[in-house]
């Protein structure tokens, strides 16, 4: 299903629960999250997709325009934990990518944690994404 603004709080709730405890996820209140995502001037609501099971959102994909013409960025994609490994993310990506061809998008990019325990990297490869670069990030306490 296409995204509508009336779903923004439900998508935020799923985002919060889907990533809680993963990759050092930092919980963000709705307004700051919305400002950086679904209310961003680069957000492409006509290409965003959500998946439902009954009345509950079980997955979403949120794309954004980039400075490079014809290229979009998949900023957020998430699936409810109980719906992972059922093809939800892949179906959402496929639908969004098919829709993106209409307005002239020719390339899509996304970032993924190589150690993502949800199997996301395999979903992206099956959807036709190719690894462009590897990045390692280091952190340490300053105390």
PDB file of C-alpha atoms in Angstrom:
ATOM      1  CA  UNK A   1       0.000   0.000   0.000  1.00  0.00           C
ATOM      2  CA  UNK A   2       1.184   3.527  -0.689  1.00  0.00           C
ATOM      3  CA  UNK A   3       2.138   5.628   2.285  1.00  0.00           C
ATOM      4  CA  UNK A   4      -0.160   8.436   3.446  1.00  0.00           C
ATOM      5  CA  UNK A   5       0.586  11.099   6.035  1.00  0.00           C
ATOM      6  CA  UNK A   6      -2.130   9.680   8.282  1.00  0.00           C
ATOM      7  CA  UNK A   7       0.171   6.671   8.861  1.00  0.00           C
ATOM      8  CA  UNK A   8       3.177   8.633  10.134  1.00  0.00           C
ATOM      9  CA  UNK A   9       2.648   7.870  13.844  1.00  0.00           C
ATOM     10  CA  UNK A  10       2.051   4.179  13.161  1.00  0.00           C
ATOM     11  CA  UNK A  11       5.198   3.977  11.017  1.00  0.00           C
ATOM     12  CA  UNK A  12       7.153   5.697  13.802  1.00  0.00           C
ATOM     13  CA  UNK A  13       5.820   3.200  16.341  1.00  0.00           C
ATOM     14  CA  UNK A  14       6.852   0.269  14.142  1.00  0.00           C
ATOM     15  CA  UNK A  15      10.246   1.866  13.496  1.00  0.00           C
ATOM     16  CA  UNK A  16      10.804   2.243  17.229  1.00  0.00           C
ATOM     17  CA  UNK A  17       9.843  -1.339  18.025  1.00  0.00           C
ATOM     18  CA  UNK A  18      11.552  -2.924  14.993  1.00  0.00           C
ATOM     19  CA  UNK A  19      14.954  -1.427  15.784  1.00  0.00           C
ATOM     20  CA  UNK A  20      14.881  -1.343  19.575  1.00  0.00           C
ATOM     21  CA  UNK A  21      17.992  -3.058  20.882  1.00  0.00           C
ATOM     22  CA  UNK A  22      19.701  -3.287  17.482  1.00  0.00           C
ATOM     23  CA  UNK A  23      22.906  -1.499  16.386  1.00  0.00           C
ATOM     24  CA  UNK A  24      22.868   0.882  19.317  1.00  0.00           C
ATOM     25  CA  UNK A  25      19.503   2.248  18.138  1.00  0.00           C
ATOM     26  CA  UNK A  26      18.614   5.471  19.891  1.00  0.00           C
ATOM     27  CA  UNK A  27      14.943   5.974  20.565  1.00  0.00           C
ATOM     28  CA  UNK A  28      13.613   9.261  19.159  1.00  0.00           C
ATOM     29  CA  UNK A  29      10.373  10.931  20.065  1.00  0.00           C
ATOM     30  CA  UNK A  30       7.872  11.274  17.239  1.00  0.00           C
ATOM     31  CA  UNK A  31       8.392  14.958  16.319  1.00  0.00           C
ATOM     32  CA  UNK A  32      12.202  14.816  15.875  1.00  0.00           C
ATOM     33  CA  UNK A  33      11.874  11.510  13.990  1.00  0.00           C
ATOM     34  CA  UNK A  34       9.138  12.908  11.705  1.00  0.00           C
ATOM     35  CA  UNK A  35      11.137  16.074  10.971  1.00  0.00           C
ATOM     36  CA  UNK A  36      14.083  13.997   9.758  1.00  0.00           C
ATOM     37  CA  UNK A  37      12.047  11.381   7.890  1.00  0.00           C
ATOM     38  CA  UNK A  38       8.431  11.683   6.743  1.00  0.00           C
ATOM     39  CA  UNK A  39       8.364  15.489   6.965  1.00  0.00           C
ATOM     40  CA  UNK A  40      11.746  16.012   5.335  1.00  0.00           C
ATOM     41  CA  UNK A  41      11.696  18.017   2.099  1.00  0.00           C
ATOM     42  CA  UNK A  42      13.528  15.121   0.408  1.00  0.00           C
ATOM     43  CA  UNK A  43      10.997  12.480   1.477  1.00  0.00           C
ATOM     44  CA  UNK A  44       9.195  10.862  -1.474  1.00  0.00           C
ATOM     45  CA  UNK A  45       5.769   9.987  -0.029  1.00  0.00           C
ATOM     46  CA  UNK A  46       4.372   8.849  -3.398  1.00  0.00           C
ATOM     47  CA  UNK A  47       7.036   6.133  -3.527  1.00  0.00           C
ATOM     48  CA  UNK A  48       6.945   5.157   0.166  1.00  0.00           C
ATOM     49  CA  UNK A  49       5.223   1.872   0.922  1.00  0.00           C
ATOM     50  CA  UNK A  50       3.664   0.166   3.944  1.00  0.00           C
ATOM     51  CA  UNK A  51       2.505  -3.409   4.473  1.00  0.00           C
ATOM     52  CA  UNK A  52      -0.432  -4.356   6.668  1.00  0.00           C
ATOM     53  CA  UNK A  53      -1.622  -7.471   8.456  1.00  0.00           C
ATOM     54  CA  UNK A  54      -5.209  -6.611   9.254  1.00  0.00           C
ATOM     55  CA  UNK A  55      -5.112  -3.090  10.693  1.00  0.00           C
ATOM     56  CA  UNK A  56      -1.488  -3.262  11.865  1.00  0.00           C
ATOM     57  CA  UNK A  57       1.492  -2.006   9.880  1.00  0.00           C
ATOM     58  CA  UNK A  58       4.052  -4.812   9.650  1.00  0.00           C
ATOM     59  CA  UNK A  59       6.561  -3.210   7.282  1.00  0.00           C
ATOM     60  CA  UNK A  60       7.535   0.039   5.597  1.00  0.00           C
ATOM     61  CA  UNK A  61      10.043   1.536   3.170  1.00  0.00           C
ATOM     62  CA  UNK A  62      10.762   5.292   3.124  1.00  0.00           C
ATOM     63  CA  UNK A  63      12.699   6.692   0.127  1.00  0.00           C
ATOM     64  CA  UNK A  64      14.260  10.122  -0.377  1.00  0.00           C
ATOM     65  CA  UNK A  65      15.477  12.165  -3.326  1.00  0.00           C
ATOM     66  CA  UNK A  66      19.201  12.785  -3.680  1.00  0.00           C
ATOM     67  CA  UNK A  67      21.177  15.637  -5.193  1.00  0.00           C
ATOM     68  CA  UNK A  68      22.099  13.442  -8.142  1.00  0.00           C
ATOM     69  CA  UNK A  69      19.194  13.472 -10.632  1.00  0.00           C
ATOM     70  CA  UNK A  70      17.515  10.122 -11.161  1.00  0.00           C
ATOM     71  CA  UNK A  71      18.859   8.621  -7.949  1.00  0.00           C
ATOM     72  CA  UNK A  72      16.881   7.911  -4.778  1.00  0.00           C
ATOM     73  CA  UNK A  73      17.979   6.821  -1.343  1.00  0.00           C
ATOM     74  CA  UNK A  74      16.155   4.214   0.739  1.00  0.00           C
ATOM     75  CA  UNK A  75      16.534   5.808   4.151  1.00  0.00           C
ATOM     76  CA  UNK A  76      14.452   3.487   6.277  1.00  0.00           C
ATOM     77  CA  UNK A  77      13.103   0.027   5.779  1.00  0.00           C
ATOM     78  CA  UNK A  78      11.710  -2.026   8.599  1.00  0.00           C
ATOM     79  CA  UNK A  79       9.659  -5.086   9.326  1.00  0.00           C
ATOM     80  CA  UNK A  80       7.915  -6.041  12.553  1.00  0.00           C
ATOM     81  CA  UNK A  81       9.950  -8.721  14.291  1.00  0.00           C
ATOM     82  CA  UNK A  82       7.130 -11.262  14.077  1.00  0.00           C
ATOM     83  CA  UNK A  83       6.895 -10.711  10.288  1.00  0.00           C
ATOM     84  CA  UNK A  84      10.594 -10.988   9.413  1.00  0.00           C
ATOM     85  CA  UNK A  85      11.717 -13.664   6.936  1.00  0.00           C
ATOM     86  CA  UNK A  86       8.306 -13.743   5.241  1.00  0.00           C
ATOM     87  CA  UNK A  87       9.151 -11.583   2.234  1.00  0.00           C
ATOM     88  CA  UNK A  88       7.615  -8.344   3.503  1.00  0.00           C
ATOM     89  CA  UNK A  89      10.719  -6.168   3.057  1.00  0.00           C
ATOM     90  CA  UNK A  90      11.506  -7.642  -0.355  1.00  0.00           C
ATOM     91  CA  UNK A  91       7.947  -7.099  -1.590  1.00  0.00           C
ATOM     92  CA  UNK A  92       7.939  -3.497  -0.335  1.00  0.00           C
ATOM     93  CA  UNK A  93      11.288  -2.791  -2.016  1.00  0.00           C
ATOM     94  CA  UNK A  94      10.149  -4.370  -5.292  1.00  0.00           C
ATOM     95  CA  UNK A  95       6.942  -2.337  -5.335  1.00  0.00           C
ATOM     96  CA  UNK A  96       8.730   0.900  -4.469  1.00  0.00           C
ATOM     97  CA  UNK A  97      11.445   0.327  -7.095  1.00  0.00           C
ATOM     98  CA  UNK A  98       8.881  -0.475  -9.796  1.00  0.00           C
ATOM     99  CA  UNK A  99       6.981   2.706  -8.937  1.00  0.00           C
ATOM    100  CA  UNK A 100      10.211   4.755  -8.975  1.00  0.00           C
ATOM    101  CA  UNK A 101      10.776   4.056 -12.666  1.00  0.00           C
ATOM    102  CA  UNK A 102       7.640   6.040 -13.575  1.00  0.00           C
ATOM    103  CA  UNK A 103       8.909   9.433 -12.400  1.00  0.00           C
ATOM    104  CA  UNK A 104      12.311   8.735 -13.945  1.00  0.00           C
ATOM    105  CA  UNK A 105      14.444   7.309 -11.167  1.00  0.00           C
ATOM    106  CA  UNK A 106      17.182   5.120 -12.597  1.00  0.00           C
ATOM    107  CA  UNK A 107      19.174   4.157  -9.489  1.00  0.00           C
ATOM    108  CA  UNK A 108      18.568   3.514  -5.808  1.00  0.00           C
ATOM    109  CA  UNK A 109      20.983   3.293  -2.899  1.00  0.00           C
ATOM    110  CA  UNK A 110      20.761   2.256   0.740  1.00  0.00           C
ATOM    111  CA  UNK A 111      23.072   1.615   3.676  1.00  0.00           C
ATOM    112  CA  UNK A 112      23.127  -1.511   5.800  1.00  0.00           C
ATOM    113  CA  UNK A 113      24.996  -2.732   8.834  1.00  0.00           C
ATOM    114  CA  UNK A 114      27.083  -5.721   7.695  1.00  0.00           C
ATOM    115  CA  UNK A 115      26.415  -7.415  11.038  1.00  0.00           C
ATOM    116  CA  UNK A 116      22.660  -6.847  10.885  1.00  0.00           C
ATOM    117  CA  UNK A 117      21.176  -9.897  12.651  1.00  0.00           C
ATOM    118  CA  UNK A 118      17.826  -9.618  10.830  1.00  0.00           C
ATOM    119  CA  UNK A 119      19.121 -10.873   7.483  1.00  0.00           C
ATOM    120  CA  UNK A 120      18.581  -7.504   5.805  1.00  0.00           C
ATOM    121  CA  UNK A 121      21.703  -7.735   3.630  1.00  0.00           C
ATOM    122  CA  UNK A 122      20.357 -10.873   1.943  1.00  0.00           C
ATOM    123  CA  UNK A 123      17.043  -9.105   1.269  1.00  0.00           C
ATOM    124  CA  UNK A 124      18.848  -6.234  -0.430  1.00  0.00           C
ATOM    125  CA  UNK A 125      20.948  -8.569  -2.578  1.00  0.00           C
ATOM    126  CA  UNK A 126      17.839 -10.521  -3.640  1.00  0.00           C
ATOM    127  CA  UNK A 127      16.185  -7.191  -4.545  1.00  0.00           C
ATOM    128  CA  UNK A 128      19.053  -6.513  -6.957  1.00  0.00           C
ATOM    129  CA  UNK A 129      21.200  -4.178  -4.860  1.00  0.00           C
ATOM    130  CA  UNK A 130      24.950  -4.694  -5.161  1.00  0.00           C
ATOM    131  CA  UNK A 131      27.619  -3.915  -2.586  1.00  0.00           C
ATOM    132  CA  UNK A 132      29.233  -0.630  -3.589  1.00  0.00           C
ATOM    133  CA  UNK A 133      31.561  -0.132  -0.627  1.00  0.00           C
ATOM    134  CA  UNK A 134      32.424  -1.461   2.805  1.00  0.00           C
ATOM    135  CA  UNK A 135      32.721   0.934   5.724  1.00  0.00           C
ATOM    136  CA  UNK A 136      33.970   0.296   9.228  1.00  0.00           C
ATOM    137  CA  UNK A 137      33.047   2.670  12.038  1.00  0.00           C
ATOM    138  CA  UNK A 138      34.929   2.798  15.331  1.00  0.00           C
ATOM    139  CA  UNK A 139      33.770   4.173  18.660  1.00  0.00           C
ATOM    140  CA  UNK A 140      35.268   4.483  22.104  1.00  0.00           C
ATOM    141  CA  UNK A 141      34.382   6.058  25.402  1.00  0.00           C
ATOM    142  CA  UNK A 142      36.191   9.337  26.163  1.00  0.00           C
ATOM    143  CA  UNK A 143      36.294   8.976  29.915  1.00  0.00           C
TER     144      UNK A 143
END
